[in-house]
One Martini backbone bead per residue (centre of mass of N, CA, C, O) as a GRO file, in nm:
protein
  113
    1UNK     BB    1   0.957  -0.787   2.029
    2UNK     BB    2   1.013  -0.440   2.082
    3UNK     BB    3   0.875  -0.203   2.326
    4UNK     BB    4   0.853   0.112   2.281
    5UNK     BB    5   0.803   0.452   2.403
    6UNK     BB    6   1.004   0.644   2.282
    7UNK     BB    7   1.099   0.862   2.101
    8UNK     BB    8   1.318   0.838   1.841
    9UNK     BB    9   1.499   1.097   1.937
   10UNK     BB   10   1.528   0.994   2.233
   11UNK     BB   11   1.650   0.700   2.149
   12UNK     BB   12   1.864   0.769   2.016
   13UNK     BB   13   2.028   0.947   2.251
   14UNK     BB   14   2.066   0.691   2.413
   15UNK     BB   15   2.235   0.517   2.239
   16UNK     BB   16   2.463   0.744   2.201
   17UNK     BB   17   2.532   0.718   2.514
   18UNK     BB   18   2.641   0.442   2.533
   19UNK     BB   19   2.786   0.345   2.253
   20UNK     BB   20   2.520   0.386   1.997
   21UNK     BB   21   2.588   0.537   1.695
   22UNK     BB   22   2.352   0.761   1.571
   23UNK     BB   23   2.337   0.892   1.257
   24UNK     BB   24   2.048   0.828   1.145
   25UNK     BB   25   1.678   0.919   1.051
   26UNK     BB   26   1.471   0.706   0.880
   27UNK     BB   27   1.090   0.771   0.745
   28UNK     BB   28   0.947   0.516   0.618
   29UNK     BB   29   0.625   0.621   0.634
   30UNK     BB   30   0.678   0.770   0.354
   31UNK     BB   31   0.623   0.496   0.152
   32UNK     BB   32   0.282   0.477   0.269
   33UNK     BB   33   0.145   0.700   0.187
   34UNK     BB   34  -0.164   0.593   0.103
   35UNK     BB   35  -0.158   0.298   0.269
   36UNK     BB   36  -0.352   0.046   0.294
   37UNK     BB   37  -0.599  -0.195   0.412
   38UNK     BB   38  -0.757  -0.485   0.188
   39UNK     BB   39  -1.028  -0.625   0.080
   40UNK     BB   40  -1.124  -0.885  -0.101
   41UNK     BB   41  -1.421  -0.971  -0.204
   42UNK     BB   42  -1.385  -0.989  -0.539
   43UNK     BB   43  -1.376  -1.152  -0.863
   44UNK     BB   44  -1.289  -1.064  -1.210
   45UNK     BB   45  -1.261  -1.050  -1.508
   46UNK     BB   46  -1.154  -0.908  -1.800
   47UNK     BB   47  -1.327  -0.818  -2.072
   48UNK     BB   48  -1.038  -0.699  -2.232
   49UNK     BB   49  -0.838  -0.888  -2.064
   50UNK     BB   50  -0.672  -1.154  -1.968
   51UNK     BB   51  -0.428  -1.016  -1.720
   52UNK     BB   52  -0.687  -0.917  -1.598
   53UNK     BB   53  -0.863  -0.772  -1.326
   54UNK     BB   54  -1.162  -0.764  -1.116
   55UNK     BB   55  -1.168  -0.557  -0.794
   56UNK     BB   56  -1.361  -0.557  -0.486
   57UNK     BB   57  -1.233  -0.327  -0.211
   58UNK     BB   58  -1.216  -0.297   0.127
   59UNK     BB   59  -1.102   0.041   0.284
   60UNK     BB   60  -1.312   0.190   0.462
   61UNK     BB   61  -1.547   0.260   0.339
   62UNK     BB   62  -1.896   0.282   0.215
   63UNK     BB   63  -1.720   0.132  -0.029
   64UNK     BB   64  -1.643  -0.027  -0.255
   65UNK     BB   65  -1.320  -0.045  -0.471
   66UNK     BB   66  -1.218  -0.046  -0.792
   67UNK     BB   67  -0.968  -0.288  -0.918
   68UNK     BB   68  -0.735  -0.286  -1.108
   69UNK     BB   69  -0.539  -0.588  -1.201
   70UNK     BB   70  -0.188  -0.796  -1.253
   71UNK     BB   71  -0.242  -1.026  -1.080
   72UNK     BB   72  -0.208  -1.345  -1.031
   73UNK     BB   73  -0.275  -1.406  -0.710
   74UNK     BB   74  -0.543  -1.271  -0.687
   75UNK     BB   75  -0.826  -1.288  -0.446
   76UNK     BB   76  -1.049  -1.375  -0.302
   77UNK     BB   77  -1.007  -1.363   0.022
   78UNK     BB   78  -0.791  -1.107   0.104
   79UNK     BB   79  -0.504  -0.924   0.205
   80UNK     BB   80  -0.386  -0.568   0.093
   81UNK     BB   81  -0.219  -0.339  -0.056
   82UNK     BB   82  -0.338  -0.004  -0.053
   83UNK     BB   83  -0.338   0.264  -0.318
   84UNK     BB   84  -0.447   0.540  -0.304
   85UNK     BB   85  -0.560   0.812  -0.386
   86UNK     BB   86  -0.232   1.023  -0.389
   87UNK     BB   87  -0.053   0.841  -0.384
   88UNK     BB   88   0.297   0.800  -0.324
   89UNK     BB   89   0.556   0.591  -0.478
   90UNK     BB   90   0.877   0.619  -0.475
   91UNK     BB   91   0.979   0.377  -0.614
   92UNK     BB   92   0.811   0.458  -0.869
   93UNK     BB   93   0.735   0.768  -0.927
   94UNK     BB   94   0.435   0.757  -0.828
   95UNK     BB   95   0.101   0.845  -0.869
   96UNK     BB   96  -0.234   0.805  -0.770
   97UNK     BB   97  -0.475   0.766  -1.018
   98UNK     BB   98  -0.766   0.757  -1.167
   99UNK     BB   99  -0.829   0.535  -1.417
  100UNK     BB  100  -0.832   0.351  -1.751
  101UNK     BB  101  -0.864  -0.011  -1.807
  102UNK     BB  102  -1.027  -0.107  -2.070
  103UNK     BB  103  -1.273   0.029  -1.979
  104UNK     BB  104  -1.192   0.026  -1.676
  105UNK     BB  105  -1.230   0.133  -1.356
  106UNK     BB  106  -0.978   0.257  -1.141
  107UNK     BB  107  -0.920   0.284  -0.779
  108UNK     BB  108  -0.624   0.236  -0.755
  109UNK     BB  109  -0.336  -0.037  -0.586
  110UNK     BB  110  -0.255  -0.302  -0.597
  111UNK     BB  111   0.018  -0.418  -0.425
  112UNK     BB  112   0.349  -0.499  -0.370
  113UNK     BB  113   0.674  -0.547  -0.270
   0.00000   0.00000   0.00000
């Protein structure tokens, strides 16, 4: 890894000043926006849905929040990404809102690659 301090444009310039042409500056980090780092603390299954857990997922607020997830690999003491309420997933034009899946409030959404 290497540590860059330089802003991004100012870096692509520099790049291309040497005779390393960049074309195009690309923010990823607008695919990640409203996603957060969560840790399950619980999980049990879904009282209505044999392929549904329900995870208790700490993302830094003063409860954990309550996600119902269709991950078979989700178990407790795992970190997580979280797209939180309101968040938008372009890779599939999903924006996250609180929703009811067979009876179970989910605030939130465990992601996967």
């Amino acid at each position: 890894m290497v540590k860059i301090k330089l802003p991004t444009e100012e870096l692509a310039e520099k790049l291309s000043m040497a005779g390393f042409e960049v074309e195009s500056l690309v923010d990823l980090s607008l695919n990640a926006a409203g996603v957060v780092v969560g840790f399950v603390e619980t999980t049990s299954p879904h009282p209505n849905a044999n392929k549904l857990t329900v995870c208790s997922v700490n993302i830094g607020l003063s409860e954990p929040v309550q996600i119902v997830c269709g991950a078979s690999n989700v178990r407790h003491g795992i970190h997580v990404p979280v797209a939180t309420i309101g968040a938008y997933l372009p890779a599939k034009r999903l924006t996250i809102k609180e929703t009811n899946l067979r009876g179970i409030q989910s605030k939130g959404m465990i992601c996967s690659k």
